[in-house]
């Protein structure tokens, strides 16, 4: 019983995360979360490109020239 208690205390974050993940899968929340992650990635990439236009243009140009 002591080993189980130590296991739960040591890995409680992983256990809670696993339970939340299982609930998200059951309720199909994962589709919403994936959508949010894709939107957030698009926002971050757009912001990076806007702030580094010349650098991005040069990199894209170099990639195209290699082909």
CHARMM-style PDB file with segment names, atoms N, HN, CA, C and O in Angstrom:
ATOM      1  N   UNK     1       0.821  -1.184   0.000  1.00  0.00      PROA
ATOM      2  CA  UNK     1       0.000   0.000   0.000  1.00  0.00      PROA
ATOM      3  C   UNK     1       0.872   1.258   0.000  1.00  0.00      PROA
ATOM      4  O   UNK     1       0.534   2.265  -0.621  1.00  0.00      PROA
ATOM      5  N   UNK     2       1.984   1.177   0.699  1.00  0.00      PROA
ATOM      6  HN  UNK     2       2.259   0.358   1.203  1.00  0.00      PROA
ATOM      7  CA  UNK     2       2.907   2.312   0.764  1.00  0.00      PROA
ATOM      8  C   UNK     2       3.520   2.593  -0.610  1.00  0.00      PROA
ATOM      9  O   UNK     2       3.724   3.748  -0.985  1.00  0.00      PROA
ATOM     10  N   UNK     3       3.812   1.515  -1.359  1.00  0.00      PROA
ATOM     11  HN  UNK     3       3.646   0.577  -1.055  1.00  0.00      PROA
ATOM     12  CA  UNK     3       4.374   1.690  -2.703  1.00  0.00      PROA
ATOM     13  C   UNK     3       3.389   2.386  -3.632  1.00  0.00      PROA
ATOM     14  O   UNK     3       3.781   3.237  -4.430  1.00  0.00      PROA
ATOM     15  N   UNK     4       2.121   2.028  -3.533  1.00  0.00      PROA
ATOM     16  HN  UNK     4       1.802   1.337  -2.885  1.00  0.00      PROA
ATOM     17  CA  UNK     4       1.091   2.655  -4.361  1.00  0.00      PROA
ATOM     18  C   UNK     4       0.972   4.139  -4.017  1.00  0.00      PROA
ATOM     19  O   UNK     4       0.836   4.979  -4.906  1.00  0.00      PROA
ATOM     20  N   UNK     5       1.024   4.454  -2.738  1.00  0.00      PROA
ATOM     21  HN  UNK     5       1.135   3.772  -2.015  1.00  0.00      PROA
ATOM     22  CA  UNK     5       0.932   5.844  -2.298  1.00  0.00      PROA
ATOM     23  C   UNK     5       2.122   6.646  -2.828  1.00  0.00      PROA
ATOM     24  O   UNK     5       1.950   7.766  -3.310  1.00  0.00      PROA
ATOM     25  N   UNK     6       3.318   6.081  -2.742  1.00  0.00      PROA
ATOM     26  HN  UNK     6       3.458   5.171  -2.351  1.00  0.00      PROA
ATOM     27  CA  UNK     6       4.509   6.761  -3.255  1.00  0.00      PROA
ATOM     28  C   UNK     6       4.437   6.942  -4.768  1.00  0.00      PROA
ATOM     29  O   UNK     6       4.838   7.981  -5.292  1.00  0.00      PROA
ATOM     30  N   UNK     7       3.927   5.934  -5.468  1.00  0.00      PROA
ATOM     31  HN  UNK     7       3.601   5.090  -5.042  1.00  0.00      PROA
ATOM     32  CA  UNK     7       3.772   6.013  -6.920  1.00  0.00      PROA
ATOM     33  C   UNK     7       2.831   7.152  -7.293  1.00  0.00      PROA
ATOM     34  O   UNK     7       3.132   7.950  -8.181  1.00  0.00      PROA
ATOM     35  N   UNK     8       1.695   7.223  -6.612  1.00  0.00      PROA
ATOM     36  HN  UNK     8       1.451   6.575  -5.891  1.00  0.00      PROA
ATOM     37  CA  UNK     8       0.717   8.266  -6.906  1.00  0.00      PROA
ATOM     38  C   UNK     8       1.282   9.652  -6.587  1.00  0.00      PROA
ATOM     39  O   UNK     8       1.073  10.595  -7.350  1.00  0.00      PROA
ATOM     40  N   UNK     9       1.985   9.778  -5.485  1.00  0.00      PROA
ATOM     41  HN  UNK     9       2.155   9.012  -4.865  1.00  0.00      PROA
ATOM     42  CA  UNK     9       2.578  11.065  -5.119  1.00  0.00      PROA
ATOM     43  C   UNK     9       3.637  11.470  -6.138  1.00  0.00      PROA
ATOM     44  O   UNK     9       3.720  12.637  -6.519  1.00  0.00      PROA
ATOM     45  N   UNK    10       4.442  10.515  -6.576  1.00  0.00      PROA
ATOM     46  HN  UNK    10       4.375   9.566  -6.266  1.00  0.00      PROA
ATOM     47  CA  UNK    10       5.542  10.812  -7.504  1.00  0.00      PROA
ATOM     48  C   UNK    10       5.046  11.164  -8.909  1.00  0.00      PROA
ATOM     49  O   UNK    10       5.606  12.046  -9.562  1.00  0.00      PROA
ATOM     50  N   UNK    11       4.003  10.480  -9.373  1.00  0.00      PROA
ATOM     51  HN  UNK    11       3.549   9.765  -8.843  1.00  0.00      PROA
ATOM     52  CA  UNK    11       3.539  10.655 -10.744  1.00  0.00      PROA
ATOM     53  C   UNK    11       2.144  11.263 -10.831  1.00  0.00      PROA
ATOM     54  O   UNK    11       1.424  10.988 -11.792  1.00  0.00      PROA
ATOM     55  N   UNK    12       1.741  12.073  -9.871  1.00  0.00      PROA
ATOM     56  HN  UNK    12       2.325  12.296  -9.091  1.00  0.00      PROA
ATOM     57  CA  UNK    12       0.384  12.609  -9.871  1.00  0.00      PROA
ATOM     58  C   UNK    12       0.124  13.540 -11.043  1.00  0.00      PROA
ATOM     59  O   UNK    12      -0.995  13.582 -11.554  1.00  0.00      PROA
ATOM     60  N   UNK    13       1.129  14.285 -11.481  1.00  0.00      PROA
ATOM     61  HN  UNK    13       2.038  14.251 -11.066  1.00  0.00      PROA
ATOM     62  CA  UNK    13       0.953  15.158 -12.638  1.00  0.00      PROA
ATOM     63  C   UNK    13       0.672  14.366 -13.899  1.00  0.00      PROA
ATOM     64  O   UNK    13      -0.198  14.730 -14.691  1.00  0.00      PROA
ATOM     65  N   UNK    14       1.412  13.277 -14.086  1.00  0.00      PROA
ATOM     66  HN  UNK    14       2.118  12.981 -13.443  1.00  0.00      PROA
ATOM     67  CA  UNK    14       1.192  12.428 -15.258  1.00  0.00      PROA
ATOM     68  C   UNK    14      -0.163  11.731 -15.178  1.00  0.00      PROA
ATOM     69  O   UNK    14      -0.837  11.572 -16.196  1.00  0.00      PROA
ATOM     70  N   UNK    15      -0.558  11.323 -14.000  1.00  0.00      PROA
ATOM     71  HN  UNK    15      -0.010  11.452 -13.174  1.00  0.00      PROA
ATOM     72  CA  UNK    15      -1.852  10.661 -13.819  1.00  0.00      PROA
ATOM     73  C   UNK    15      -2.986  11.634 -14.135  1.00  0.00      PROA
ATOM     74  O   UNK    15      -3.927  11.284 -14.848  1.00  0.00      PROA
ATOM     75  N   UNK    16      -2.899  12.843 -13.610  1.00  0.00      PROA
ATOM     76  HN  UNK    16      -2.135  13.127 -13.031  1.00  0.00      PROA
ATOM     77  CA  UNK    16      -3.930  13.850 -13.873  1.00  0.00      PROA
ATOM     78  C   UNK    16      -3.960  14.185 -15.358  1.00  0.00      PROA
ATOM     79  O   UNK    16      -5.037  14.302 -15.943  1.00  0.00      PROA
ATOM     80  N   UNK    17      -2.802  14.338 -15.968  1.00  0.00      PROA
ATOM     81  HN  UNK    17      -1.927  14.242 -15.493  1.00  0.00      PROA
ATOM     82  CA  UNK    17      -2.735  14.619 -17.400  1.00  0.00      PROA
ATOM     83  C   UNK    17      -3.352  13.500 -18.221  1.00  0.00      PROA
ATOM     84  O   UNK    17      -4.052  13.762 -19.199  1.00  0.00      PROA
ATOM     85  N   UNK    18      -3.102  12.257 -17.834  1.00  0.00      PROA
ATOM     86  HN  UNK    18      -2.533  12.044 -17.040  1.00  0.00      PROA
ATOM     87  CA  UNK    18      -3.698  11.123 -18.534  1.00  0.00      PROA
ATOM     88  C   UNK    18      -5.207  11.097 -18.403  1.00  0.00      PROA
ATOM     89  O   UNK    18      -5.912  10.807 -19.370  1.00  0.00      PROA
ATOM     90  N   UNK    19      -5.701  11.393 -17.234  1.00  0.00      PROA
ATOM     91  HN  UNK    19      -5.129  11.628 -16.448  1.00  0.00      PROA
ATOM     92  CA  UNK    19      -7.160  11.421 -17.017  1.00  0.00      PROA
ATOM     93  C   UNK    19      -7.798  12.535 -17.846  1.00  0.00      PROA
ATOM     94  O   UNK    19      -8.845  12.335 -18.461  1.00  0.00      PROA
ATOM     95  N   UNK    20      -7.166  13.702 -17.860  1.00  0.00      PROA
ATOM     96  HN  UNK    20      -6.315  13.864 -17.360  1.00  0.00      PROA
ATOM     97  CA  UNK    20      -7.688  14.811 -18.669  1.00  0.00      PROA
ATOM     98  C   UNK    20      -7.669  14.451 -20.148  1.00  0.00      PROA
ATOM     99  O   UNK    20      -8.607  14.780 -20.873  1.00  0.00      PROA
ATOM    100  N   UNK    21      -6.611  13.779 -20.607  1.00  0.00      PROA
ATOM    101  HN  UNK    21      -5.849  13.512 -20.017  1.00  0.00      PROA
ATOM    102  CA  UNK    21      -6.524  13.372 -22.007  1.00  0.00      PROA
ATOM    103  C   UNK    21      -7.620  12.366 -22.348  1.00  0.00      PROA
ATOM    104  O   UNK    21      -8.224  12.453 -23.418  1.00  0.00      PROA
ATOM    105  N   UNK    22      -7.880  11.430 -21.469  1.00  0.00      PROA
ATOM    106  HN  UNK    22      -7.390  11.360 -20.600  1.00  0.00      PROA
ATOM    107  CA  UNK    22      -8.939  10.440 -21.707  1.00  0.00      PROA
ATOM    108  C   UNK    22     -10.301  11.131 -21.777  1.00  0.00      PROA
ATOM    109  O   UNK    22     -11.107  10.816 -22.652  1.00  0.00      PROA
ATOM    110  N   UNK    23     -10.561  12.059 -20.873  1.00  0.00      PROA
ATOM    111  HN  UNK    23      -9.906  12.314 -20.162  1.00  0.00      PROA
ATOM    112  CA  UNK    23     -11.831  12.786 -20.893  1.00  0.00      PROA
ATOM    113  C   UNK    23     -11.950  13.602 -22.177  1.00  0.00      PROA
ATOM    114  O   UNK    23     -13.026  13.661 -22.772  1.00  0.00      PROA
ATOM    115  N   UNK    24     -10.851  14.233 -22.611  1.00  0.00      PROA
ATOM    116  HN  UNK    24      -9.977  14.184 -22.127  1.00  0.00      PROA
ATOM    117  CA  UNK    24     -10.875  15.019 -23.845  1.00  0.00      PROA
ATOM    118  C   UNK    24     -11.179  14.130 -25.048  1.00  0.00      PROA
ATOM    119  O   UNK    24     -11.919  14.532 -25.945  1.00  0.00      PROA
ATOM    120  N   UNK    25     -10.620  12.939 -25.071  1.00  0.00      PROA
ATOM    121  HN  UNK    25     -10.019  12.611 -24.342  1.00  0.00      PROA
ATOM    122  CA  UNK    25     -10.900  12.026 -26.182  1.00  0.00      PROA
ATOM    123  C   UNK    25     -12.348  11.547 -26.161  1.00  0.00      PROA
ATOM    124  O   UNK    25     -12.986  11.435 -27.208  1.00  0.00      PROA
ATOM    125  N   UNK    26     -12.854  11.271 -24.990  1.00  0.00      PROA
ATOM    126  HN  UNK    26     -12.336  11.361 -24.139  1.00  0.00      PROA
ATOM    127  CA  UNK    26     -14.238  10.808 -24.884  1.00  0.00      PROA
ATOM    128  C   UNK    26     -15.203  11.902 -25.343  1.00  0.00      PROA
ATOM    129  O   UNK    26     -16.188  11.618 -26.025  1.00  0.00      PROA
ATOM    130  N   UNK    27     -14.922  13.139 -24.972  1.00  0.00      PROA
ATOM    131  HN  UNK    27     -14.123  13.370 -24.418  1.00  0.00      PROA
ATOM    132  CA  UNK    27     -15.814  14.243 -25.321  1.00  0.00      PROA
ATOM    133  C   UNK    27     -15.483  14.860 -26.678  1.00  0.00      PROA
ATOM    134  O   UNK    27     -16.126  15.823 -27.095  1.00  0.00      PROA
ATOM    135  N   UNK    28     -14.486  14.314 -27.366  1.00  0.00      PROA
ATOM    136  HN  UNK    28     -13.963  13.531 -27.027  1.00  0.00      PROA
ATOM    137  CA  UNK    28     -14.041  14.803 -28.681  1.00  0.00      PROA
ATOM    138  C   UNK    28     -13.596  16.259 -28.630  1.00  0.00      PROA
ATOM    139  O   UNK    28     -13.771  17.005 -29.593  1.00  0.00      PROA
ATOM    140  N   UNK    29     -13.025  16.651 -27.512  1.00  0.00      PROA
ATOM    141  HN  UNK    29     -12.882  16.045 -26.729  1.00  0.00      PROA
ATOM    142  CA  UNK    29     -12.489  18.001 -27.367  1.00  0.00      PROA
ATOM    143  C   UNK    29     -11.173  18.129 -28.123  1.00  0.00      PROA
ATOM    144  O   UNK    29     -10.744  19.238 -28.442  1.00  0.00      PROA
ATOM    145  N   UNK    30     -10.533  17.002 -28.410  1.00  0.00      PROA
ATOM    146  HN  UNK    30     -10.881  16.101 -28.151  1.00  0.00      PROA
ATOM    147  CA  UNK    30      -9.237  17.045 -29.067  1.00  0.00      PROA
ATOM    148  C   UNK    30      -9.321  17.702 -30.441  1.00  0.00      PROA
ATOM    149  O   UNK    30      -8.359  18.340 -30.869  1.00  0.00      PROA
ATOM    150  N   UNK    31     -10.443  17.563 -31.142  1.00  0.00      PROA
ATOM    151  HN  UNK    31     -11.224  17.044 -30.794  1.00  0.00      PROA
ATOM    152  CA  UNK    31     -10.590  18.211 -32.444  1.00  0.00      PROA
ATOM    153  C   UNK    31     -10.559  19.728 -32.284  1.00  0.00      PROA
ATOM    154  O   UNK    31      -9.932  20.430 -33.077  1.00  0.00      PROA
ATOM    155  N   UNK    32     -11.229  20.220 -31.270  1.00  0.00      PROA
ATOM    156  HN  UNK    32     -11.738  19.649 -30.626  1.00  0.00      PROA
ATOM    157  CA  UNK    32     -11.228  21.655 -30.994  1.00  0.00      PROA
ATOM    158  C   UNK    32      -9.827  22.129 -30.622  1.00  0.00      PROA
ATOM    159  O   UNK    32      -9.376  23.171 -31.099  1.00  0.00      PROA
ATOM    160  N   UNK    33      -9.138  21.369 -29.774  1.00  0.00      PROA
ATOM    161  HN  UNK    33      -9.504  20.522 -29.387  1.00  0.00      PROA
ATOM    162  CA  UNK    33      -7.801  21.762 -29.342  1.00  0.00      PROA
ATOM    163  C   UNK    33      -6.818  21.752 -30.502  1.00  0.00      PROA
ATOM    164  O   UNK    33      -5.971  22.640 -30.595  1.00  0.00      PROA
ATOM    165  N   UNK    34      -6.913  20.761 -31.392  1.00  0.00      PROA
ATOM    166  HN  UNK    34      -7.602  20.039 -31.316  1.00  0.00      PROA
ATOM    167  CA  UNK    34      -6.030  20.712 -32.555  1.00  0.00      PROA
ATOM    168  C   UNK    34      -6.297  21.920 -33.448  1.00  0.00      PROA
ATOM    169  O   UNK    34      -5.359  22.526 -33.965  1.00  0.00      PROA
ATOM    170  N   UNK    35      -7.553  22.269 -33.630  1.00  0.00      PROA
ATOM    171  HN  UNK    35      -8.315  21.776 -33.210  1.00  0.00      PROA
ATOM    172  CA  UNK    35      -7.893  23.462 -34.399  1.00  0.00      PROA
ATOM    173  C   UNK    35      -7.296  24.712 -33.789  1.00  0.00      PROA
ATOM    174  O   UNK    35      -6.755  25.557 -34.503  1.00  0.00      PROA
ATOM    175  N   UNK    36      -7.390  24.839 -32.472  1.00  0.00      PROA
ATOM    176  HN  UNK    36      -7.829  24.153 -31.892  1.00  0.00      PROA
ATOM    177  CA  UNK    36      -6.815  26.002 -31.786  1.00  0.00      PROA
ATOM    178  C   UNK    36      -5.301  26.053 -31.951  1.00  0.00      PROA
ATOM    179  O   UNK    36      -4.733  27.129 -32.135  1.00  0.00      PROA
ATOM    180  N   UNK    37      -4.652  24.911 -31.888  1.00  0.00      PROA
ATOM    181  HN  UNK    37      -5.113  24.036 -31.738  1.00  0.00      PROA
ATOM    182  CA  UNK    37      -3.197  24.852 -32.047  1.00  0.00      PROA
ATOM    183  C   UNK    37      -2.802  25.259 -33.465  1.00  0.00      PROA
ATOM    184  O   UNK    37      -1.824  25.983 -33.653  1.00  0.00      PROA
ATOM    185  N   UNK    38      -3.558  24.798 -34.463  1.00  0.00      PROA
ATOM    186  HN  UNK    38      -4.353  24.210 -34.310  1.00  0.00      PROA
ATOM    187  CA  UNK    38      -3.259  25.166 -35.851  1.00  0.00      PROA
ATOM    188  C   UNK    38      -3.441  26.668 -36.051  1.00  0.00      PROA
ATOM    189  O   UNK    38      -2.618  27.308 -36.705  1.00  0.00      PROA
ATOM    190  N   UNK    39      -4.503  27.232 -35.497  1.00  0.00      PROA
ATOM    191  HN  UNK    39      -5.171  26.712 -34.966  1.00  0.00      PROA
ATOM    192  CA  UNK    39      -4.730  28.676 -35.610  1.00  0.00      PROA
ATOM    193  C   UNK    39      -3.615  29.446 -34.919  1.00  0.00      PROA
ATOM    194  O   UNK    39      -3.110  30.428 -35.463  1.00  0.00      PROA
ATOM    195  N   UNK    40      -3.227  29.009 -33.725  1.00  0.00      PROA
ATOM    196  HN  UNK    40      -3.637  28.212 -33.283  1.00  0.00      PROA
ATOM    197  CA  UNK    40      -2.152  29.670 -32.992  1.00  0.00      PROA
ATOM    198  C   UNK    40      -0.838  29.588 -33.762  1.00  0.00      PROA
ATOM    199  O   UNK    40      -0.093  30.567 -33.812  1.00  0.00      PROA
ATOM    200  N   UNK    41      -0.543  28.441 -34.359  1.00  0.00      PROA
ATOM    201  HN  UNK    41      -1.148  27.646 -34.318  1.00  0.00      PROA
ATOM    202  CA  UNK    41       0.683  28.300 -35.152  1.00  0.00      PROA
ATOM    203  C   UNK    41       0.655  29.249 -36.346  1.00  0.00      PROA
ATOM    204  O   UNK    41       1.670  29.870 -36.663  1.00  0.00      PROA
ATOM    205  N   UNK    42      -0.487  29.368 -37.008  1.00  0.00      PROA
ATOM    206  HN  UNK    42      -1.311  28.863 -36.750  1.00  0.00      PROA
ATOM    207  CA  UNK    42      -0.613  30.299 -38.123  1.00  0.00      PROA
ATOM    208  C   UNK    42      -0.375  31.735 -37.708  1.00  0.00      PROA
ATOM    209  O   UNK    42       0.280  32.495 -38.421  1.00  0.00      PROA
ATOM    210  N   UNK    43      -0.905  32.105 -36.557  1.00  0.00      PROA
ATOM    211  HN  UNK    43      -1.437  31.487 -35.978  1.00  0.00      PROA
ATOM    212  CA  UNK    43      -0.711  33.462 -36.045  1.00  0.00      PROA
ATOM    213  C   UNK    43       0.769  33.717 -35.758  1.00  0.00      PROA
ATOM    214  O   UNK    43       1.303  34.765 -36.121  1.00  0.00      PROA
ATOM    215  N   UNK    44       1.421  32.768 -35.113  1.00  0.00      PROA
ATOM    216  HN  UNK    44       0.987  31.916 -34.818  1.00  0.00      PROA
ATOM    217  CA  UNK    44       2.835  32.945 -34.773  1.00  0.00      PROA
ATOM    218  C   UNK    44       3.712  32.995 -36.022  1.00  0.00      PROA
ATOM    219  O   UNK    44       4.634  33.807 -36.100  1.00  0.00      PROA
ATOM    220  N   UNK    45       3.430  32.133 -36.997  1.00  0.00      PROA
ATOM    221  HN  UNK    45       2.682  31.473 -36.933  1.00  0.00      PROA
ATOM    222  CA  UNK    45       4.217  32.135 -38.239  1.00  0.00      PROA
ATOM    223  C   UNK    45       4.002  33.440 -38.995  1.00  0.00      PROA
ATOM    224  O   UNK    45       4.958  34.029 -39.500  1.00  0.00      PROA
ATOM    225  N   UNK    46       2.756  33.894 -39.077  1.00  0.00      PROA
ATOM    226  HN  UNK    46       1.980  33.416 -38.667  1.00  0.00      PROA
ATOM    227  CA  UNK    46       2.464  35.162 -39.748  1.00  0.00      PROA
ATOM    228  C   UNK    46       3.170  36.336 -39.086  1.00  0.00      PROA
ATOM    229  O   UNK    46       3.688  37.216 -39.773  1.00  0.00      PROA
ATOM    230  N   UNK    47       3.194  36.356 -37.775  1.00  0.00      PROA
ATOM    231  HN  UNK    47       2.773  35.641 -37.217  1.00  0.00      PROA
ATOM    232  CA  UNK    47       3.872  37.421 -37.038  1.00  0.00      PROA
ATOM    233  C   UNK    47       5.376  37.383 -37.299  1.00  0.00      PROA
ATOM    234  O   UNK    47       6.005  38.423 -37.495  1.00  0.00      PROA
ATOM    235  N   UNK    48       5.951  36.174 -37.299  1.00  0.00      PROA
ATOM    236  HN  UNK    48       5.441  35.329 -37.140  1.00  0.00      PROA
ATOM    237  CA  UNK    48       7.384  36.035 -37.551  1.00  0.00      PROA
ATOM    238  C   UNK    48       7.734  36.516 -38.953  1.00  0.00      PROA
ATOM    239  O   UNK    48       8.714  37.236 -39.142  1.00  0.00      PROA
ATOM    240  N   UNK    49       6.923  36.112 -39.944  1.00  0.00      PROA
ATOM    241  HN  UNK    49       6.127  35.527 -39.790  1.00  0.00      PROA
ATOM    242  CA  UNK    49       7.184  36.507 -41.327  1.00  0.00      PROA
ATOM    243  C   UNK    49       7.054  38.017 -41.472  1.00  0.00      PROA
ATOM    244  O   UNK    49       7.851  38.634 -42.178  1.00  0.00      PROA
ATOM    245  N   UNK    50       6.080  38.616 -40.829  1.00  0.00      PROA
ATOM    246  HN  UNK    50       5.432  38.114 -40.255  1.00  0.00      PROA
ATOM    247  CA  UNK    50       5.891  40.057 -40.920  1.00  0.00      PROA
ATOM    248  C   UNK    50       7.081  40.809 -40.344  1.00  0.00      PROA
ATOM    249  O   UNK    50       7.489  41.831 -40.896  1.00  0.00      PROA
ATOM    250  N   UNK    51       7.637  40.329 -39.257  1.00  0.00      PROA
ATOM    251  HN  UNK    51       7.306  39.499 -38.808  1.00  0.00      PROA
ATOM    252  CA  UNK    51       8.755  41.015 -38.612  1.00  0.00      PROA
ATOM    253  C   UNK    51      10.080  40.744 -39.313  1.00  0.00      PROA
ATOM    254  O   UNK    51      11.016  41.532 -39.178  1.00  0.00      PROA
ATOM    255  N   UNK    52      10.181  39.638 -40.063  1.00  0.00      PROA
ATOM    256  HN  UNK    52       9.422  38.997 -40.173  1.00  0.00      PROA
ATOM    257  CA  UNK    52      11.441  39.248 -40.708  1.00  0.00      PROA
ATOM    258  C   UNK    52      11.248  39.040 -42.204  1.00  0.00      PROA
ATOM    259  O   UNK    52      11.664  38.016 -42.746  1.00  0.00      PROA
ATOM    260  N   UNK    53      10.629  39.988 -42.865  1.00  0.00      PROA
ATOM    261  HN  UNK    53      10.290  40.820 -42.425  1.00  0.00      PROA
ATOM    262  CA  UNK    53      10.270  39.844 -44.276  1.00  0.00      PROA
ATOM    263  C   UNK    53      11.482  39.559 -45.154  1.00  0.00      PROA
ATOM    264  O   UNK    53      11.464  38.613 -45.941  1.00  0.00      PROA
ATOM    265  N   UNK    54      12.510  40.347 -45.032  1.00  0.00      PROA
ATOM    266  HN  UNK    54      12.524  41.116 -44.392  1.00  0.00      PROA
ATOM    267  CA  UNK    54      13.676  40.202 -45.905  1.00  0.00      PROA
ATOM    268  C   UNK    54      14.376  38.864 -45.680  1.00  0.00      PROA
ATOM    269  O   UNK    54      14.772  38.200 -46.638  1.00  0.00      PROA
ATOM    270  N   UNK    55      14.525  38.475 -44.440  1.00  0.00      PROA
ATOM    271  HN  UNK    55      14.203  39.015 -43.662  1.00  0.00      PROA
ATOM    272  CA  UNK    55      15.178  37.205 -44.128  1.00  0.00      PROA
ATOM    273  C   UNK    55      14.386  36.039 -44.713  1.00  0.00      PROA
ATOM    274  O   UNK    55      14.962  35.125 -45.304  1.00  0.00      PROA
ATOM    275  N   UNK    56      13.069  36.072 -44.547  1.00  0.00      PROA
ATOM    276  HN  UNK    56      12.601  36.814 -44.067  1.00  0.00      PROA
ATOM    277  CA  UNK    56      12.214  35.001 -45.061  1.00  0.00      PROA
ATOM    278  C   UNK    56      12.260  34.978 -46.585  1.00  0.00      PROA
ATOM    279  O   UNK    56      12.325  33.905 -47.184  1.00  0.00      PROA
ATOM    280  N   UNK    57      12.226  36.164 -47.226  1.00  0.00      PROA
ATOM    281  HN  UNK    57      12.173  37.036 -46.740  1.00  0.00      PROA
ATOM    282  CA  UNK    57      12.305  36.225 -48.684  1.00  0.00      PROA
ATOM    283  C   UNK    57      13.593  35.602 -49.187  1.00  0.00      PROA
ATOM    284  O   UNK    57      13.582  34.835 -50.149  1.00  0.00      PROA
ATOM    285  N   UNK    58      14.716  35.932 -48.533  1.00  0.00      PROA
ATOM    286  HN  UNK    58      14.725  36.555 -47.751  1.00  0.00      PROA
ATOM    287  CA  UNK    58      16.002  35.368 -48.945  1.00  0.00      PROA
ATOM    288  C   UNK    58      16.027  33.852 -48.782  1.00  0.00      PROA
ATOM    289  O   UNK    58      16.522  33.147 -49.661  1.00  0.00      PROA
ATOM    290  N   UNK    59      15.507  33.349 -47.683  1.00  0.00      PROA
ATOM    291  HN  UNK    59      15.105  33.923 -46.969  1.00  0.00      PROA
ATOM    292  CA  UNK    59      15.498  31.906 -47.443  1.00  0.00      PROA
ATOM    293  C   UNK    59      14.622  31.187 -48.464  1.00  0.00      PROA
ATOM    294  O   UNK    59      15.013  30.142 -48.983  1.00  0.00      PROA
ATOM    295  N   UNK    60      13.444  31.733 -48.756  1.00  0.00      PROA
ATOM    296  HN  UNK    60      13.127  32.582 -48.333  1.00  0.00      PROA
ATOM    297  CA  UNK    60      12.550  31.114 -49.740  1.00  0.00      PROA
ATOM    298  C   UNK    60      13.205  31.148 -51.121  1.00  0.00      PROA
ATOM    299  O   UNK    60      13.126  30.181 -51.878  1.00  0.00      PROA
ATOM    300  N   UNK    61      13.855  32.278 -51.442  1.00  0.00      PROA
ATOM    301  HN  UNK    61      13.919  33.064 -50.827  1.00  0.00      PROA
ATOM    302  CA  UNK    61      14.538  32.408 -52.724  1.00  0.00      PROA
ATOM    303  C   UNK    61      15.652  31.374 -52.843  1.00  0.00      PROA
ATOM    304  O   UNK    61      15.809  30.762 -53.899  1.00  0.00      PROA
ATOM    305  N   UNK    62      16.414  31.170 -51.796  1.00  0.00      PROA
ATOM    306  HN  UNK    62      16.286  31.667 -50.937  1.00  0.00      PROA
ATOM    307  CA  UNK    62      17.496  30.167 -51.805  1.00  0.00      PROA
ATOM    308  C   UNK    62      16.946  28.756 -51.991  1.00  0.00      PROA
ATOM    309  O   UNK    62      17.528  27.954 -52.721  1.00  0.00      PROA
ATOM    310  N   UNK    63      15.834  28.453 -51.337  1.00  0.00      PROA
ATOM    311  HN  UNK    63      15.361  29.105 -50.744  1.00  0.00      PROA
ATOM    312  CA  UNK    63      15.220  27.133 -51.464  1.00  0.00      PROA
ATOM    313  C   UNK    63      14.733  26.909 -52.896  1.00  0.00      PROA
ATOM    314  O   UNK    63      14.917  25.827 -53.454  1.00  0.00      PROA
ATOM    315  N   UNK    64      14.115  27.923 -53.486  1.00  0.00      PROA
ATOM    316  HN  UNK    64      13.965  28.802 -53.032  1.00  0.00      PROA
ATOM    317  CA  UNK    64      13.615  27.800 -54.854  1.00  0.00      PROA
ATOM    318  C   UNK    64      14.763  27.652 -55.840  1.00  0.00      PROA
ATOM    319  O   UNK    64      14.658  26.884 -56.797  1.00  0.00      PROA
ATOM    320  N   UNK    65      15.854  28.373 -55.624  1.00  0.00      PROA
ATOM    321  HN  UNK    65      15.939  28.997 -54.847  1.00  0.00      PROA
ATOM    322  CA  UNK    65      17.006  28.289 -56.519  1.00  0.00      PROA
ATOM    323  C   UNK    65      17.655  26.911 -56.478  1.00  0.00      PROA
ATOM    324  O   UNK    65      18.210  26.471 -57.485  1.00  0.00      PROA
ATOM    325  N   UNK    66      17.603  26.228 -55.362  1.00  0.00      PROA
ATOM    326  HN  UNK    66      17.152  26.585 -54.544  1.00  0.00      PROA
ATOM    327  CA  UNK    66      18.198  24.888 -55.243  1.00  0.00      PROA
ATOM    328  C   UNK    66      17.432  23.881 -56.088  1.00  0.00      PROA
ATOM    329  O   UNK    66      18.020  22.905 -56.554  1.00  0.00      PROA
ATOM    330  N   UNK    67      16.162  24.086 -56.295  1.00  0.00      PROA
ATOM    331  HN  UNK    67      15.684  24.879 -55.917  1.00  0.00      PROA
ATOM    332  CA  UNK    67      15.335  23.152 -57.061  1.00  0.00      PROA
ATOM    333  C   UNK    67      15.549  23.413 -58.498  1.00  0.00      PROA
ATOM    334  OT1 UNK    67      14.953  22.743 -59.342  1.00  0.00      PROA
TER     335      UNK     67
END
